[in-house]
Tab-separated table of C-alpha atoms in Angstrom:
chain	number	residue	atom	x	y	z
A	24	UNK	CA	0.000	0.000	0.000
A	25	UNK	CA	1.153	3.549	-0.680
A	26	UNK	CA	2.646	5.508	2.203
A	27	UNK	CA	1.372	8.800	0.746
A	28	UNK	CA	-1.302	10.608	2.817
A	29	UNK	CA	-4.824	9.531	1.897
A	30	UNK	CA	-8.385	9.932	3.064
A	31	UNK	CA	-9.659	6.664	4.507
A	32	UNK	CA	-13.230	5.553	4.084
A	33	UNK	CA	-13.358	4.246	7.658
A	34	UNK	CA	-11.165	4.016	10.720
A	35	UNK	CA	-11.926	1.539	13.501
A	36	UNK	CA	-10.317	2.880	16.664
A	37	UNK	CA	-9.735	1.511	20.138
A	38	UNK	CA	-10.040	-2.207	19.426
A	39	UNK	CA	-7.834	-5.237	19.937
A	40	UNK	CA	-6.891	-7.221	16.824
A	41	UNK	CA	-6.779	-11.004	17.143
A	42	UNK	CA	-4.787	-13.359	14.924
A	43	UNK	CA	-4.308	-17.104	15.050
A	44	UNK	CA	-1.217	-16.560	17.209
A	45	UNK	CA	-1.644	-13.381	19.241
A	46	UNK	CA	-3.671	-10.261	19.994
A	47	UNK	CA	-2.595	-6.645	20.064
A	48	UNK	CA	-4.020	-3.169	20.380
A	49	UNK	CA	-4.190	-1.261	17.066
A	50	UNK	CA	-6.431	0.870	14.881
A	51	UNK	CA	-7.460	-0.028	11.340
A	52	UNK	CA	-7.847	2.281	8.350
A	53	UNK	CA	-9.971	1.010	5.464
A	54	UNK	CA	-9.903	2.319	1.902
A	55	UNK	CA	-11.709	0.953	-1.193
A	56	UNK	CA	-12.681	-2.274	0.563
A	57	UNK	CA	-9.147	-3.107	1.669
A	58	UNK	CA	-7.267	-2.715	4.928
A	59	UNK	CA	-4.969	0.203	4.139
A	60	UNK	CA	-3.193	0.553	7.473
A	61	UNK	CA	-2.967	-1.209	10.823
A	62	UNK	CA	-1.165	0.661	13.564
A	63	UNK	CA	-1.039	3.201	16.339
A	64	UNK	CA	-3.907	5.706	16.557
A	65	UNK	CA	-1.421	8.514	15.876
A	66	UNK	CA	-0.591	6.920	12.509
A	67	UNK	CA	-4.174	6.828	11.266
A	68	UNK	CA	-5.143	9.056	8.329
A	69	UNK	CA	-8.164	11.309	8.233
A	70	UNK	CA	-11.315	9.362	7.456
A	71	UNK	CA	-14.845	9.897	6.240
A	72	UNK	CA	-16.034	7.970	9.281
A	73	UNK	CA	-14.412	6.972	12.560
A	74	UNK	CA	-16.039	4.240	14.663
A	75	UNK	CA	-14.987	3.725	18.258
A	76	UNK	CA	-14.675	0.011	19.039
A	77	UNK	CA	-12.941	0.512	22.361
A	78	UNK	CA	-12.934	-2.592	24.530
A	79	UNK	CA	-13.944	-4.796	21.609
A	80	UNK	CA	-12.016	-7.469	19.691
A	81	UNK	CA	-11.497	-7.378	15.938
A	82	UNK	CA	-11.467	-10.817	14.325
A	83	UNK	CA	-11.104	-11.745	10.660
A	84	UNK	CA	-14.615	-12.520	9.483
A	85	UNK	CA	-15.444	-16.206	9.692
A	86	UNK	CA	-15.187	-18.225	6.469
A	87	UNK	CA	-17.802	-20.968	6.423
A	88	UNK	CA	-17.007	-23.458	3.663
A	89	UNK	CA	-20.196	-25.474	4.206
A	90	UNK	CA	-23.627	-23.865	3.858
A	91	UNK	CA	-26.868	-24.779	2.095
A	92	UNK	CA	-28.821	-21.693	1.008
A	93	UNK	CA	-31.428	-23.838	-0.811
A	94	UNK	CA	-31.800	-21.644	-3.902
A	95	UNK	CA	-32.852	-22.592	-6.510
A	96	UNK	CA	-35.558	-25.100	-5.803
A	97	UNK	CA	-36.209	-24.995	-2.057
A	98	UNK	CA	-36.705	-21.305	-1.305
A	99	UNK	CA	-39.439	-21.995	1.242
A	100	UNK	CA	-36.549	-23.231	3.425
A	101	UNK	CA	-33.989	-20.525	2.579
A	102	UNK	CA	-32.724	-18.287	-0.201
A	103	UNK	CA	-29.531	-16.346	-0.803
A	104	UNK	CA	-30.873	-13.168	0.781
A	105	UNK	CA	-32.000	-14.786	4.040
A	106	UNK	CA	-29.069	-17.200	4.288
A	107	UNK	CA	-26.472	-14.507	3.712
A	108	UNK	CA	-28.291	-12.219	6.158
A	109	UNK	CA	-27.877	-14.934	8.780
A	110	UNK	CA	-24.176	-15.118	7.901
A	111	UNK	CA	-23.776	-11.361	8.268
A	112	UNK	CA	-25.468	-11.398	11.670
A	113	UNK	CA	-23.200	-14.234	12.765
A	114	UNK	CA	-19.881	-12.556	11.916
A	115	UNK	CA	-19.367	-14.712	8.811
A	116	UNK	CA	-18.100	-12.765	5.810
A	117	UNK	CA	-17.566	-15.533	3.234
A	118	UNK	CA	-19.581	-18.707	2.609
A	119	UNK	CA	-19.152	-21.648	0.246
A	120	UNK	CA	-22.556	-22.901	-0.904
A	121	UNK	CA	-23.364	-26.533	-1.619
A	122	UNK	CA	-24.702	-27.981	-4.892
A	123	UNK	CA	-27.671	-30.073	-3.698
A	124	UNK	CA	-30.255	-27.534	-4.778
A	125	UNK	CA	-32.942	-28.215	-7.400
A	126	UNK	CA	-31.597	-28.476	-9.965
A	127	UNK	CA	-28.211	-29.475	-8.538
A	128	UNK	CA	-25.136	-27.531	-9.649
A	129	UNK	CA	-24.018	-30.256	-12.033
A	130	UNK	CA	-23.171	-28.286	-15.207
A	131	UNK	CA	-22.315	-24.788	-16.380
A	132	UNK	CA	-26.001	-24.135	-17.036
A	133	UNK	CA	-26.872	-24.773	-13.382
A	134	UNK	CA	-23.770	-22.882	-12.233
A	135	UNK	CA	-24.995	-19.773	-14.045
A	136	UNK	CA	-28.407	-20.231	-12.429
A	137	UNK	CA	-26.772	-20.437	-9.004
A	138	UNK	CA	-24.622	-17.367	-9.676
A	139	UNK	CA	-27.723	-15.408	-10.638
A	140	UNK	CA	-29.469	-16.442	-7.417
A	141	UNK	CA	-26.388	-15.429	-5.419
A	142	UNK	CA	-26.590	-11.845	-6.669
A	143	UNK	CA	-28.724	-11.139	-3.563
A	144	UNK	CA	-25.955	-12.121	-1.139
A	145	UNK	CA	-24.939	-9.827	1.710
A	146	UNK	CA	-21.571	-11.609	2.031
A	147	UNK	CA	-18.886	-12.907	-0.314
A	148	UNK	CA	-19.251	-16.466	-1.533
A	149	UNK	CA	-17.868	-19.490	-3.289
A	150	UNK	CA	-19.956	-21.977	-5.241
A	151	UNK	CA	-19.521	-25.742	-5.228
A	152	UNK	CA	-19.914	-27.860	-8.334
A	153	UNK	CA	-21.244	-31.397	-8.016
A	154	UNK	CA	-19.140	-34.516	-8.551
A	155	UNK	CA	-21.609	-37.299	-9.285
A	156	UNK	CA	-21.979	-40.489	-11.298
A	157	UNK	CA	-23.799	-38.816	-14.165
A	158	UNK	CA	-21.889	-35.570	-14.712
A	159	UNK	CA	-18.286	-36.680	-15.211
A	160	UNK	CA	-18.333	-35.088	-18.660
A	161	UNK	CA	-19.420	-31.765	-17.101
A	162	UNK	CA	-16.567	-31.440	-14.581
A	163	UNK	CA	-14.064	-29.676	-16.826
A	164	UNK	CA	-16.748	-27.225	-17.917
A	165	UNK	CA	-17.525	-26.440	-14.287
A	166	UNK	CA	-13.821	-25.871	-13.615
A	167	UNK	CA	-13.521	-23.549	-16.605
A	168	UNK	CA	-16.823	-21.897	-15.672
A	169	UNK	CA	-15.608	-20.742	-12.275
A	170	UNK	CA	-16.678	-23.101	-9.526
A	171	UNK	CA	-14.607	-22.669	-6.378
A	172	UNK	CA	-14.629	-26.290	-5.183
A	173	UNK	CA	-16.437	-29.583	-5.741
A	174	UNK	CA	-18.751	-31.624	-3.528
A	175	UNK	CA	-19.002	-35.400	-3.629
A	176	UNK	CA	-21.878	-37.047	-1.762
A	177	UNK	CA	-20.428	-40.435	-0.799
A	178	UNK	CA	-23.481	-40.871	1.437
A	179	UNK	CA	-27.097	-39.885	0.936
A	180	UNK	CA	-28.522	-36.706	2.408
A	181	UNK	CA	-31.093	-34.028	1.575
A	182	UNK	CA	-31.850	-33.923	-2.151
A	183	UNK	CA	-31.385	-37.676	-2.523
A	184	UNK	CA	-28.569	-37.299	-5.025
A	185	UNK	CA	-27.251	-40.766	-5.915
A	186	UNK	CA	-23.834	-41.437	-4.441
A	187	UNK	CA	-21.211	-42.043	-7.137
A	188	UNK	CA	-19.487	-45.380	-7.458
A	189	UNK	CA	-15.832	-45.561	-6.497
A	190	UNK	CA	-15.026	-45.831	-10.188
A	191	UNK	CA	-16.792	-42.548	-10.928
A	192	UNK	CA	-15.093	-40.935	-7.931
A	193	UNK	CA	-11.680	-42.010	-9.202
A	194	UNK	CA	-12.320	-40.577	-12.658
A	195	UNK	CA	-13.700	-37.393	-11.124
A	196	UNK	CA	-10.616	-37.027	-8.922
A	197	UNK	CA	-8.417	-37.547	-12.009
A	198	UNK	CA	-10.201	-34.749	-13.875
A	199	UNK	CA	-10.266	-32.282	-10.981
A	200	UNK	CA	-6.735	-32.905	-9.651
A	201	UNK	CA	-4.921	-30.786	-12.310
A	202	UNK	CA	-7.102	-27.763	-11.455
A	203	UNK	CA	-5.928	-27.770	-7.822
A	204	UNK	CA	-9.493	-27.195	-6.621
A	205	UNK	CA	-10.509	-28.964	-3.424
A	206	UNK	CA	-13.112	-31.742	-3.392
A	207	UNK	CA	-15.267	-31.697	-0.269
A	208	UNK	CA	-16.700	-35.020	0.817
A	209	UNK	CA	-19.835	-36.105	2.568
A	210	UNK	CA	-17.860	-39.074	3.815
A	211	UNK	CA	-20.318	-41.821	4.705
A	212	UNK	CA	-20.672	-45.138	2.898
A	213	UNK	CA	-24.063	-45.144	1.184
A	214	UNK	CA	-24.546	-48.898	0.774
A	215	UNK	CA	-24.043	-49.674	4.470
A	216	UNK	CA	-26.457	-46.947	5.534
A	217	UNK	CA	-29.138	-47.969	3.038
A	218	UNK	CA	-28.909	-51.592	4.210
A	219	UNK	CA	-29.084	-50.750	7.902
A	220	UNK	CA	-31.895	-48.212	7.555
A	221	UNK	CA	-34.001	-50.721	5.628
A	222	UNK	CA	-33.450	-53.365	8.304
A	223	UNK	CA	-34.255	-50.913	11.107
A	224	UNK	CA	-37.435	-49.742	9.419
A	225	UNK	CA	-38.528	-53.346	8.906
A	226	UNK	CA	-37.983	-53.908	12.638
A	227	UNK	CA	-40.195	-50.932	13.498
A	228	UNK	CA	-37.387	-48.710	14.755
A	229	UNK	CA	-38.743	-45.205	14.140
A	230	UNK	CA	-37.283	-43.503	17.222
A	231	UNK	CA	-34.668	-40.715	17.037
A	232	UNK	CA	-31.788	-42.948	18.162
A	233	UNK	CA	-32.456	-45.226	15.191
A	234	UNK	CA	-30.848	-42.500	13.075
A	235	UNK	CA	-27.492	-43.132	14.783
A	236	UNK	CA	-27.980	-46.875	14.497
A	237	UNK	CA	-28.438	-46.577	10.737
A	238	UNK	CA	-25.230	-44.598	10.323
A	239	UNK	CA	-22.595	-46.106	12.678
A	240	UNK	CA	-19.189	-44.452	12.812
A	241	UNK	CA	-17.661	-47.176	10.624
A	242	UNK	CA	-19.424	-45.634	7.607
A	243	UNK	CA	-17.474	-42.417	8.153
A	244	UNK	CA	-14.164	-44.133	8.882
A	245	UNK	CA	-14.424	-46.335	5.781
A	246	UNK	CA	-15.389	-43.438	3.522
A	247	UNK	CA	-12.567	-41.184	4.742
A	248	UNK	CA	-10.057	-43.981	4.275
A	249	UNK	CA	-11.293	-44.794	0.766
A	250	UNK	CA	-11.367	-41.162	-0.354
A	251	UNK	CA	-7.868	-40.590	1.032
A	252	UNK	CA	-6.543	-43.512	-1.002
A	253	UNK	CA	-8.079	-42.068	-4.171
A	254	UNK	CA	-6.671	-38.624	-3.369
A	255	UNK	CA	-3.207	-40.041	-2.709
A	256	UNK	CA	-3.274	-41.930	-6.026
A	257	UNK	CA	-4.513	-38.997	-8.119
A	258	UNK	CA	-2.964	-36.064	-6.279
A	259	UNK	CA	-6.399	-34.507	-5.779
A	260	UNK	CA	-7.015	-32.175	-2.850
A	261	UNK	CA	-9.848	-33.285	-0.573
A	262	UNK	CA	-11.721	-31.935	2.427
A	263	UNK	CA	-13.695	-34.054	4.902
A	264	UNK	CA	-16.940	-32.332	5.819
A	265	UNK	CA	-18.797	-32.418	9.159
A	266	UNK	CA	-16.511	-34.787	11.116
A	267	UNK	CA	-18.775	-36.445	13.674
A	268	UNK	CA	-16.867	-39.390	15.149
A	269	UNK	CA	-13.653	-40.414	16.814
A	270	UNK	CA	-13.369	-43.280	14.322
A	271	UNK	CA	-12.736	-41.090	11.279
A	272	UNK	CA	-9.952	-39.137	12.995
A	273	UNK	CA	-7.498	-42.020	12.581
A	274	UNK	CA	-7.727	-42.307	8.767
A	275	UNK	CA	-7.682	-38.508	8.582
A	276	UNK	CA	-4.499	-38.265	10.668
A	277	UNK	CA	-2.901	-41.202	8.836
A	278	UNK	CA	-3.568	-39.589	5.461
A	279	UNK	CA	-2.062	-36.301	6.617
A	280	UNK	CA	1.018	-38.144	7.850
A	281	UNK	CA	1.421	-39.731	4.393
A	282	UNK	CA	1.334	-36.335	2.718
A	283	UNK	CA	-2.165	-36.553	1.276
A	284	UNK	CA	-3.585	-33.081	0.633
A	285	UNK	CA	-6.502	-33.522	3.008
A	286	UNK	CA	-8.214	-31.152	5.430
A	287	UNK	CA	-11.159	-31.638	7.747
A	288	UNK	CA	-13.883	-29.642	9.464
A	289	UNK	CA	-16.327	-30.165	12.273
A	290	UNK	CA	-19.453	-28.274	13.283
A	291	UNK	CA	-20.717	-26.903	16.619
A	292	UNK	CA	-23.387	-29.604	16.927
A	293	UNK	CA	-20.721	-32.339	17.064
A	294	UNK	CA	-18.806	-30.435	19.728
A	295	UNK	CA	-21.678	-29.277	21.927
A	296	UNK	CA	-24.344	-31.999	21.618
A	297	UNK	CA	-24.312	-35.782	22.027
A	298	UNK	CA	-26.629	-38.786	22.050
A	299	UNK	CA	-28.097	-37.837	25.436
A	300	UNK	CA	-29.720	-34.827	23.754
A	301	UNK	CA	-31.944	-36.969	21.514
A	302	UNK	CA	-34.346	-37.559	24.408
A	303	UNK	CA	-34.771	-33.800	24.819
A	304	UNK	CA	-34.692	-32.685	21.189
A	305	UNK	CA	-36.155	-35.611	19.279
A	306	UNK	CA	-36.175	-35.136	15.515
A	307	UNK	CA	-34.910	-31.549	15.773
A	308	UNK	CA	-31.399	-32.945	16.302
A	309	UNK	CA	-31.519	-35.112	13.160
A	310	UNK	CA	-28.580	-34.276	10.885
A	311	UNK	CA	-26.304	-36.193	8.499
A	312	UNK	CA	-23.958	-37.495	9.768
A	313	UNK	CA	-25.644	-37.873	13.155
A	314	UNK	CA	-24.703	-36.326	16.457
A	315	UNK	CA	-23.017	-39.236	18.259
A	316	UNK	CA	-21.661	-40.118	21.709
A	317	UNK	CA	-20.036	-37.854	24.290
A	318	UNK	CA	-16.773	-39.733	23.703
A	319	UNK	CA	-16.901	-38.710	20.026
A	320	UNK	CA	-17.365	-35.072	20.982
A	321	UNK	CA	-14.406	-35.226	23.370
A	322	UNK	CA	-12.177	-36.776	20.701
A	323	UNK	CA	-13.166	-34.148	18.125
A	324	UNK	CA	-12.408	-31.337	20.586
A	325	UNK	CA	-8.942	-32.808	21.104
A	326	UNK	CA	-8.398	-33.159	17.342
A	327	UNK	CA	-9.508	-29.569	16.781
A	328	UNK	CA	-6.977	-28.387	19.355
A	329	UNK	CA	-4.142	-30.492	17.922
A	330	UNK	CA	-4.762	-29.566	14.288
A	331	UNK	CA	-5.920	-32.970	13.046
A	332	UNK	CA	-9.241	-31.225	12.412
A	333	UNK	CA	-8.434	-27.985	10.630
A	334	UNK	CA	-11.479	-25.766	10.862
A	335	UNK	CA	-14.982	-25.065	12.075
A	336	UNK	CA	-17.920	-24.883	9.647
A	337	UNK	CA	-21.669	-25.138	10.129
A	338	UNK	CA	-23.427	-27.301	7.518
A	339	UNK	CA	-26.100	-24.595	7.708
A	340	UNK	CA	-29.108	-26.591	6.470
A	341	UNK	CA	-32.463	-24.939	7.200
A	342	UNK	CA	-35.897	-26.554	6.994
A	343	UNK	CA	-39.296	-25.436	8.190
A	344	UNK	CA	-40.353	-26.400	11.730
A	345	UNK	CA	-43.021	-28.677	10.227
A	346	UNK	CA	-40.369	-30.531	8.205
A	347	UNK	CA	-38.197	-31.001	11.310
A	348	UNK	CA	-40.799	-32.085	13.877
A	349	UNK	CA	-42.182	-35.404	12.672
A	350	UNK	CA	-42.773	-38.375	14.947
A	351	UNK	CA	-41.207	-40.929	12.581
A	352	UNK	CA	-37.494	-40.118	12.511
A	353	UNK	CA	-37.037	-41.213	8.880
A	354	UNK	CA	-39.578	-38.605	7.784
A	355	UNK	CA	-37.925	-35.642	9.553
A	356	UNK	CA	-35.652	-33.570	7.317
A	357	UNK	CA	-31.964	-33.583	8.234
A	358	UNK	CA	-30.108	-30.458	9.298
A	359	UNK	CA	-30.783	-27.072	10.889
A	360	UNK	CA	-29.563	-23.455	10.679
A	361	UNK	CA	-26.044	-22.798	11.917
A	362	UNK	CA	-24.299	-19.897	10.198
A	363	UNK	CA	-25.798	-17.284	12.539
A	364	UNK	CA	-25.101	-19.171	15.766
A	365	UNK	CA	-21.630	-20.610	15.104
A	366	UNK	CA	-19.600	-17.621	16.282
A	367	UNK	CA	-21.648	-16.947	19.452
A	368	UNK	CA	-21.567	-20.633	20.389
A	369	UNK	CA	-17.812	-20.858	19.908
A	370	UNK	CA	-17.138	-17.534	21.637
A	371	UNK	CA	-19.109	-18.933	24.558
A	372	UNK	CA	-16.585	-21.778	24.639
A	373	UNK	CA	-13.837	-19.141	24.630
A	374	UNK	CA	-15.537	-17.518	27.633
A	375	UNK	CA	-15.632	-20.907	29.340
A	376	UNK	CA	-11.914	-21.485	28.752
A	377	UNK	CA	-12.282	-24.479	26.441
A	378	UNK	CA	-10.565	-22.776	23.491
A	379	UNK	CA	-8.524	-19.610	23.158
A	380	UNK	CA	-9.696	-16.672	21.086
A	381	UNK	CA	-6.544	-16.985	18.998
A	382	UNK	CA	-7.231	-20.624	18.180
A	383	UNK	CA	-10.793	-19.751	17.308
A	384	UNK	CA	-9.498	-17.249	14.736
A	385	UNK	CA	-7.263	-19.949	13.313
A	386	UNK	CA	-10.063	-22.488	12.833
A	387	UNK	CA	-12.779	-20.036	11.759
A	388	UNK	CA	-10.831	-17.794	9.359
A	389	UNK	CA	-7.158	-18.554	8.777
A	390	UNK	CA	-7.377	-22.292	8.091
A	391	UNK	CA	-10.359	-22.148	5.708
A	392	UNK	CA	-8.786	-19.208	3.862
A	393	UNK	CA	-5.584	-21.197	3.327
A	394	UNK	CA	-7.298	-24.469	2.440
A	395	UNK	CA	-9.605	-22.946	-0.164
A	396	UNK	CA	-7.160	-20.516	-1.777
A	397	UNK	CA	-8.452	-17.244	-0.309
A	398	UNK	CA	-5.274	-16.405	1.628
A	399	UNK	CA	-3.837	-13.742	1.778
A	400	UNK	CA	-6.828	-11.732	0.519
A	401	UNK	CA	-9.072	-13.095	3.284
A	402	UNK	CA	-8.643	-14.647	6.711
A	403	UNK	CA	-6.358	-11.991	8.200
A	404	UNK	CA	-6.388	-8.397	9.415
A	405	UNK	CA	-3.329	-6.923	7.745
A	406	UNK	CA	-2.623	-4.185	5.218
A	407	UNK	CA	-3.638	-5.303	1.743
A	408	UNK	CA	-6.252	-7.839	2.848
A	409	UNK	CA	-9.972	-7.493	2.310
A	410	UNK	CA	-11.562	-5.557	5.153
A	411	UNK	CA	-13.647	-8.545	6.292
A	412	UNK	CA	-13.968	-7.996	10.025
A	413	UNK	CA	-16.138	-9.224	12.887
A	414	UNK	CA	-16.147	-6.770	15.792
A	415	UNK	CA	-16.835	-8.873	18.860
A	416	UNK	CA	-18.046	-7.974	22.345
A	417	UNK	CA	-16.733	-10.773	24.544
A	418	UNK	CA	-18.813	-9.642	27.522
A	419	UNK	CA	-22.191	-9.287	25.861
A	420	UNK	CA	-24.688	-12.069	26.617
A	421	UNK	CA	-27.592	-13.138	24.445
A	422	UNK	CA	-30.010	-16.051	24.383
A	423	UNK	CA	-30.312	-18.011	21.149
A	424	UNK	CA	-33.867	-17.984	19.860
A	425	UNK	CA	-35.125	-19.511	16.632
A	426	UNK	CA	-37.671	-16.720	16.266
A	427	UNK	CA	-34.884	-14.138	16.077
A	428	UNK	CA	-32.792	-15.997	13.487
A	429	UNK	CA	-32.535	-14.348	10.077
A	430	UNK	CA	-32.728	-17.728	8.345
A	431	UNK	CA	-36.108	-18.957	7.172
A	432	UNK	CA	-35.436	-22.139	9.148
A	433	UNK	CA	-36.945	-21.031	12.450
A	434	UNK	CA	-35.864	-24.030	14.497
A	435	UNK	CA	-32.583	-24.835	16.240
A	436	UNK	CA	-31.317	-27.447	18.714
A	437	UNK	CA	-29.651	-24.562	20.579
A	438	UNK	CA	-32.941	-22.873	21.463
A	439	UNK	CA	-32.651	-21.083	24.815
A	440	UNK	CA	-28.860	-21.420	25.116
A	441	UNK	CA	-27.344	-18.321	26.701
A	442	UNK	CA	-24.042	-17.314	25.125
A	443	UNK	CA	-21.364	-14.875	26.212
A	444	UNK	CA	-19.607	-13.196	23.298
A	445	UNK	CA	-21.307	-11.980	20.115
A	446	UNK	CA	-20.339	-10.108	16.942
A	447	UNK	CA	-21.778	-6.583	17.234
A	448	UNK	CA	-20.578	-5.402	13.791
A	449	UNK	CA	-19.722	-7.322	10.618
A	450	UNK	CA	-17.856	-5.722	7.709
A	451	UNK	CA	-17.468	-7.260	4.251
A	452	UNK	CA	-14.830	-5.527	2.139
A	453	UNK	CA	-15.056	-2.468	4.330
A	454	UNK	CA	-18.828	-2.105	4.377
A	455	UNK	CA	-21.021	-2.735	7.396
A	456	UNK	CA	-23.419	-5.575	6.592
A	457	UNK	CA	-24.379	-5.881	10.244
A	458	UNK	CA	-24.109	-2.897	12.603
A	459	UNK	CA	-25.005	-2.717	16.265
A	460	UNK	CA	-26.647	-6.163	16.022
A	461	UNK	CA	-28.918	-5.048	13.188
A	462	UNK	CA	-28.773	-6.254	9.602
A	463	UNK	CA	-27.947	-3.528	7.079
A	464	UNK	CA	-30.730	-4.431	4.655
A	465	UNK	CA	-29.417	-2.409	1.733
A	466	UNK	CA	-26.266	-4.534	1.539
A	467	UNK	CA	-28.197	-7.338	-0.162
A	468	UNK	CA	-26.241	-7.718	-3.390
A	469	UNK	CA	-22.952	-6.485	-1.944
A	470	UNK	CA	-21.477	-9.997	-1.861
A	471	UNK	CA	-19.141	-11.132	-4.628
A	472	UNK	CA	-17.975	-14.551	-5.786
A	473	UNK	CA	-14.392	-15.198	-4.706
A	474	UNK	CA	-13.196	-16.576	-8.057
A	475	UNK	CA	-11.169	-13.460	-8.877
A	476	UNK	CA	-9.084	-13.764	-5.697
A	477	UNK	CA	-8.930	-17.539	-5.320
A	478	UNK	CA	-5.352	-18.768	-5.704
A	479	UNK	CA	-4.955	-22.454	-4.969
A	480	UNK	CA	-1.372	-23.704	-4.656
A	481	UNK	CA	0.064	-25.383	-7.767
A	482	UNK	CA	-1.645	-28.667	-8.466
A	483	UNK	CA	0.299	-31.916	-8.100
A	484	UNK	CA	-1.585	-34.584	-10.053
A	485	UNK	CA	-0.154	-38.084	-9.803
A	486	UNK	CA	-0.225	-41.261	-11.896
A	487	UNK	CA	-1.338	-39.211	-14.879
A	488	UNK	CA	-0.288	-41.936	-17.320
A	489	UNK	CA	-2.890	-44.222	-15.716
A	490	UNK	CA	-5.904	-41.930	-15.713
A	491	UNK	CA	-8.949	-43.157	-17.574
A	492	UNK	CA	-8.485	-40.374	-20.127
A	493	UNK	CA	-4.902	-41.507	-20.754
A	494	UNK	CA	-5.667	-45.185	-21.162
A	495	UNK	CA	-8.641	-44.471	-23.416
A	496	UNK	CA	-6.244	-42.737	-25.788
A	497	UNK	CA	-4.320	-45.983	-26.093
A	498	UNK	CA	-0.730	-46.949	-25.274
A	499	UNK	CA	0.719	-45.433	-28.442
A	500	UNK	CA	-0.560	-41.963	-27.461
A	501	UNK	CA	0.070	-41.862	-23.706
A	502	UNK	CA	2.982	-39.739	-22.637
A	503	UNK	CA	5.819	-41.714	-20.995
A	504	UNK	CA	6.894	-41.072	-17.454
A	505	UNK	CA	3.551	-39.758	-16.266
A	506	UNK	CA	3.615	-41.551	-12.927
A	507	UNK	CA	4.996	-39.847	-9.851
């Protein structure tokens, strides 16, 4: 940035900046959507507006790489305006939106439809393309068309998209690997779950705990292990979504130790709820993969602290209260809103001493920014970065209430939970999208897709002489020495 005198658009004064390693007192000058200067109050330029954030903490806005905003196709549950409003209120400044809409984001045609829907967003966003059995020939077009990552549903979930065979996954990994884009995985083994659910239903098991019984932790462990093998063979980058069990931590850690380009996330529900809560919450708690045992939660907390699990996300998945509260567990829709409550819930854990504020910044902003190619533009509060900032009051208490959520999904398993620590302002590229705990309505449409700033590290595809594309060309036309 230039050192010449300039007029800032905004100066935030009196706050404490938090990074993944430390915290320090400094002011921030913002110009043209970027952080122009971080430093002593005496070094700040004149500004069109100065906002006193004395006593507050300035965090990089959260980056949630796992949300479902339901548009197109399911807008009675959510749309881009309401979902991104919830993100803004929750201190989240960038979201990555999943492809299981209707129609799914399986080709460039559907990608353009999704991009048009996203023009209402209050916050910046990435868009996932689908990796499925029937769209292998569309993957390169999606890459060229500007998707920011891919999603592979190894297990069934909302939308009932068929899970691809391992053969289709391998070919998909081969195609995507040279792009360097990350493939996020719903890592559960579909065939095991379908078999067990059928047997449970035949036995008359319709109770909430039957949902866990249909999806034992082995389905996650097997799927993570299988996907890691495919990633290691092809050189593809993968990301394990919504880690819910202790069992899948071992194949995740083993793959990392072997040098596989693999990251993993968990969600607040797997940290803060367990199987004892099914008696209280019934079908409201139903989510894929399921909330499991207290021992699973404890293991995931430990893995999040050690770095085996890289980041926090939400799997924000709203449904109407009627769709969530059905007496037969198999008929209740899976998932619930999360993007508005993630930061308050985790800051409450900071207040309780379970995690440091610095580590929270690492898992909510720095790690996702690095893993999905948004660093150094996002995920940090430094000169030259986007001015994506959550101003947090660590002493303010609020009670979570579904009625007050900005999502259309007015139901949450965290109803009535009192939290200490909330984002009181949220800025996206220097503009307030939430101010004084009120949504800035006119910022609908301010959000931008992150394609222009996304810079994934150089791709490292492997065994390229053995890809399906290579062998289909025939031995006389394959390039020698392709294996690595």
